Amino acid sequence: MSKHRACYFTLLLLLVSGCTTMPSGSSTVLPSSAFFPVDASELKPLQAIAHTQDARMKNCHKGPACEDAYYTRALVALFENRADAITVFQELRTAMPNSRYEIATIGWLNLLQDASLSSSHNKALMVQLKQEVLHNLLDRSEMATAKPVKDHDRRVAELTR
């Protein structure tokens, strides 16, 4: 993800989560439905990304490649199951507490556990956020599969950009 897109994405996430921060001590029932609805045409590429990230998570130890695998897998989970997304974001925070995704991860956790996303302002931001996440994931996937690479380490470096 380019630095410009990363900054835009983080700012948008912080804006949405800042507008919807939950009071502490509240309890929320976590639905098993997706946080973002997904079209059938988007499902197959997202499943492929999820499979790739699951494999990367099993084989990584700490470091940037592992941070990317967990964060990307959590983003895909937003389109699958809210509770799973929360779990993966929490695993990222636990396994790599000072990762470069720390601020975004906290924002996602706040947003995912918030029940007050019903205002029209928040709905508009959520549509924009969904599109940004989806485009980011699909762009990463296309970049990773478009370049044939012989060396495994070089392939991992390409995926983590």
mmCIF file of C-alpha atoms in Angstrom:
data_model
loop_
_atom_site.group_PDB
_atom_site.id
_atom_site.type_symbol
_atom_site.label_atom_id
_atom_site.label_comp_id
_atom_site.label_asym_id
_atom_site.label_seq_id
_atom_site.Cartn_x
_atom_site.Cartn_y
_atom_site.Cartn_z
ATOM 1 C CA MET A 1 0.000 0.000 0.000
ATOM 2 C CA SER A 2 1.434 3.377 -0.917
ATOM 3 C CA LYS A 3 2.204 5.823 1.877
ATOM 4 C CA HIS A 4 -0.466 8.210 0.578
ATOM 5 C CA ARG A 5 -3.142 5.498 0.589
ATOM 6 C CA ALA A 6 -1.980 4.237 3.984
ATOM 7 C CA CYS A 7 -2.282 7.739 5.466
ATOM 8 C CA TYR A 8 -5.688 8.307 3.868
ATOM 9 C CA PHE A 9 -6.924 4.910 5.031
ATOM 10 C CA THR A 10 -5.698 5.441 8.604
ATOM 11 C CA LEU A 11 -7.222 8.927 8.770
ATOM 12 C CA LEU A 12 -10.551 7.641 7.473
ATOM 13 C CA LEU A 13 -10.501 4.806 9.997
ATOM 14 C CA LEU A 14 -9.673 7.173 12.850
ATOM 15 C CA LEU A 15 -12.422 9.549 11.747
ATOM 16 C CA VAL A 16 -15.021 6.790 11.713
ATOM 17 C CA SER A 17 -13.837 5.220 14.965
ATOM 18 C CA GLY A 18 -13.570 8.648 16.598
ATOM 19 C CA CYS A 19 -17.194 9.311 15.747
ATOM 20 C CA THR A 20 -18.301 5.998 17.157
ATOM 21 C CA THR A 21 -16.106 5.270 20.157
ATOM 22 C CA MET A 22 -17.876 3.105 22.684
ATOM 23 C CA PRO A 23 -18.051 4.113 26.328
ATOM 24 C CA SER A 24 -15.874 1.883 28.463
ATOM 25 C CA GLY A 25 -17.631 -0.811 30.400
ATOM 26 C CA SER A 26 -20.241 -1.434 27.703
ATOM 27 C CA SER A 27 -20.821 -4.980 26.634
ATOM 28 C CA THR A 28 -21.518 -5.851 23.049
ATOM 29 C CA VAL A 29 -22.781 -9.082 21.560
ATOM 30 C CA LEU A 30 -20.545 -9.828 18.611
ATOM 31 C CA PRO A 31 -22.502 -10.932 15.560
ATOM 32 C CA SER A 32 -21.126 -13.663 13.363
ATOM 33 C CA SER A 33 -22.115 -11.724 10.268
ATOM 34 C CA ALA A 34 -19.692 -9.761 8.159
ATOM 35 C CA PHE A 35 -18.893 -6.208 9.199
ATOM 36 C CA PHE A 36 -18.970 -5.162 5.545
ATOM 37 C CA PRO A 37 -21.416 -6.844 3.154
ATOM 38 C CA VAL A 38 -19.720 -8.323 0.100
ATOM 39 C CA ASP A 39 -20.925 -8.938 -3.438
ATOM 40 C CA ALA A 40 -20.647 -12.427 -4.887
ATOM 41 C CA SER A 41 -18.128 -11.149 -7.462
ATOM 42 C CA GLU A 42 -15.833 -9.970 -4.656
ATOM 43 C CA LEU A 43 -16.091 -13.136 -2.577
ATOM 44 C CA LYS A 44 -13.722 -15.393 -4.541
ATOM 45 C CA PRO A 45 -10.763 -12.945 -4.601
ATOM 46 C CA LEU A 46 -11.252 -12.259 -0.886
ATOM 47 C CA GLN A 47 -11.256 -16.001 -0.127
ATOM 48 C CA ALA A 48 -8.004 -16.379 -2.073
ATOM 49 C CA ILE A 49 -6.424 -13.535 -0.105
ATOM 50 C CA ALA A 50 -7.651 -15.094 3.159
ATOM 51 C CA HIS A 51 -6.126 -18.463 2.244
ATOM 52 C CA THR A 52 -2.776 -16.856 1.387
ATOM 53 C CA GLN A 53 -2.703 -14.871 4.636
ATOM 54 C CA ASP A 54 -3.646 -17.917 6.732
ATOM 55 C CA ALA A 55 -0.645 -19.758 5.270
ATOM 56 C CA ARG A 56 1.640 -16.775 5.868
ATOM 57 C CA MET A 57 0.440 -16.469 9.481
ATOM 58 C CA LYS A 58 1.233 -20.148 10.168
ATOM 59 C CA ASN A 59 4.776 -19.795 8.812
ATOM 60 C CA CYS A 60 5.811 -16.398 10.109
ATOM 61 C CA HIS A 61 7.461 -15.439 13.335
ATOM 62 C CA LYS A 62 7.675 -11.760 14.213
ATOM 63 C CA GLY A 63 8.568 -8.902 11.912
ATOM 64 C CA PRO A 64 7.086 -6.858 9.083
ATOM 65 C CA ALA A 65 5.975 -9.843 6.966
ATOM 66 C CA CYS A 66 4.128 -11.327 9.920
ATOM 67 C CA GLU A 67 2.535 -7.981 10.810
ATOM 68 C CA ASP A 68 1.336 -7.658 7.215
ATOM 69 C CA ALA A 69 -0.087 -11.183 7.208
ATOM 70 C CA TYR A 70 -2.094 -10.648 10.396
ATOM 71 C CA TYR A 71 -3.299 -7.183 9.453
ATOM 72 C CA THR A 72 -4.307 -8.210 5.934
ATOM 73 C CA ARG A 73 -6.076 -11.318 7.260
ATOM 74 C CA ALA A 74 -7.985 -9.177 9.771
ATOM 75 C CA LEU A 75 -9.052 -6.820 6.975
ATOM 76 C CA VAL A 76 -10.355 -9.755 4.928
ATOM 77 C CA ALA A 77 -12.228 -11.018 7.991
ATOM 78 C CA LEU A 78 -14.197 -7.750 7.962
ATOM 79 C CA PHE A 79 -15.986 -9.181 4.907
ATOM 80 C CA GLU A 80 -16.477 -12.616 6.516
ATOM 81 C CA ASN A 81 -17.217 -12.440 10.219
ATOM 82 C CA ARG A 82 -17.002 -9.531 12.666
ATOM 83 C CA ALA A 83 -15.987 -11.768 15.597
ATOM 84 C CA ASP A 84 -13.172 -13.330 13.542
ATOM 85 C CA ALA A 85 -11.916 -9.876 12.554
ATOM 86 C CA ILE A 86 -11.825 -8.852 16.222
ATOM 87 C CA THR A 87 -9.953 -12.046 17.093
ATOM 88 C CA VAL A 88 -7.282 -11.522 14.422
ATOM 89 C CA PHE A 89 -6.829 -7.830 15.286
ATOM 90 C CA GLN A 90 -6.450 -8.826 18.963
ATOM 91 C CA GLU A 91 -3.950 -11.560 18.025
ATOM 92 C CA LEU A 92 -1.916 -8.962 16.141
ATOM 93 C CA ARG A 93 -1.894 -6.669 19.175
ATOM 94 C CA THR A 94 -0.936 -9.541 21.496
ATOM 95 C CA ALA A 95 1.741 -11.126 19.308
ATOM 96 C CA MET A 96 3.230 -7.847 18.035
ATOM 97 C CA PRO A 97 2.194 -5.089 20.457
ATOM 98 C CA ASN A 98 4.311 -2.388 18.814
ATOM 99 C CA SER A 99 3.595 -3.211 15.189
ATOM 100 C CA ARG A 100 3.322 -0.495 12.591
ATOM 101 C CA TYR A 101 -0.416 -1.271 12.472
ATOM 102 C CA GLU A 102 -0.987 -0.591 16.174
ATOM 103 C CA ILE A 103 -2.988 2.644 15.762
ATOM 104 C CA ALA A 104 -5.108 1.268 12.929
ATOM 105 C CA THR A 105 -5.676 -1.973 14.862
ATOM 106 C CA ILE A 106 -6.944 -0.082 17.904
ATOM 107 C CA GLY A 107 -9.221 1.954 15.647
ATOM 108 C CA TRP A 108 -10.621 -1.195 14.057
ATOM 109 C CA LEU A 109 -11.197 -2.836 17.437
ATOM 110 C CA ASN A 110 -13.077 0.238 18.670
ATOM 111 C CA LEU A 111 -15.132 0.372 15.505
ATOM 112 C CA LEU A 112 -15.920 -3.348 15.434
ATOM 113 C CA GLN A 113 -17.169 -3.328 19.010
ATOM 114 C CA ASP A 114 -19.359 -0.261 18.570
ATOM 115 C CA ALA A 115 -23.102 -0.711 18.266
ATOM 116 C CA SER A 116 -23.907 2.917 17.351
ATOM 117 C CA LEU A 117 -23.052 3.042 13.660
ATOM 118 C CA SER A 118 -26.571 3.932 12.551
ATOM 119 C CA SER A 119 -26.359 7.684 11.859
ATOM 120 C CA SER A 120 -26.510 8.738 8.202
ATOM 121 C CA HIS A 121 -23.107 10.449 8.569
ATOM 122 C CA ASN A 122 -21.554 7.232 9.857
ATOM 123 C CA LYS A 123 -23.225 5.148 7.144
ATOM 124 C CA ALA A 124 -21.690 7.341 4.446
ATOM 125 C CA LEU A 125 -18.264 7.029 6.070
ATOM 126 C CA MET A 126 -18.716 3.272 6.402
ATOM 127 C CA VAL A 127 -19.464 2.923 2.672
ATOM 128 C CA GLN A 128 -16.331 4.922 1.896
ATOM 129 C CA LEU A 129 -14.274 2.894 4.376
ATOM 130 C CA LYS A 130 -15.563 -0.393 2.929
ATOM 131 C CA GLN A 131 -14.577 0.669 -0.585
ATOM 132 C CA GLU A 132 -11.113 1.751 0.572
ATOM 133 C CA VAL A 133 -10.482 -1.544 2.381
ATOM 134 C CA LEU A 134 -11.785 -3.618 -0.513
ATOM 135 C CA HIS A 135 -9.745 -1.753 -3.127
ATOM 136 C CA ASN A 136 -6.638 -1.966 -0.937
ATOM 137 C CA LEU A 137 -7.000 -5.737 -0.515
ATOM 138 C CA LEU A 138 -7.726 -6.401 -4.176
ATOM 139 C CA ASP A 139 -4.887 -4.121 -5.332
ATOM 140 C CA ARG A 140 -2.438 -5.952 -3.060
ATOM 141 C CA SER A 141 -3.638 -9.281 -4.388
ATOM 142 C CA GLU A 142 -3.326 -8.215 -8.022
ATOM 143 C CA MET A 143 0.187 -6.876 -7.452
ATOM 144 C CA ALA A 144 1.211 -10.135 -5.792
ATOM 145 C CA THR A 145 -0.096 -12.390 -8.569
ATOM 146 C CA ALA A 146 0.870 -10.196 -11.536
ATOM 147 C CA LYS A 147 4.610 -10.514 -10.982
ATOM 148 C CA PRO A 148 6.128 -13.991 -11.386
ATOM 149 C CA VAL A 149 8.994 -14.230 -8.907
ATOM 150 C CA LYS A 150 11.503 -17.069 -8.626
ATOM 151 C CA ASP A 151 12.878 -16.322 -5.174
ATOM 152 C CA HIS A 152 10.513 -16.842 -2.203
ATOM 153 C CA ASP A 153 12.055 -14.031 -0.133
ATOM 154 C CA ARG A 154 11.616 -11.622 -3.008
ATOM 155 C CA ARG A 155 7.950 -12.670 -3.321
ATOM 156 C CA VAL A 156 7.370 -12.013 0.390
ATOM 157 C CA ALA A 157 8.971 -8.594 0.016
ATOM 158 C CA GLU A 158 6.627 -7.782 -2.873
ATOM 159 C CA LEU A 159 3.569 -8.837 -0.858
ATOM 160 C CA THR A 160 4.503 -6.708 2.123
ATOM 161 C CA ARG A 161 4.807 -3.457 0.231
#
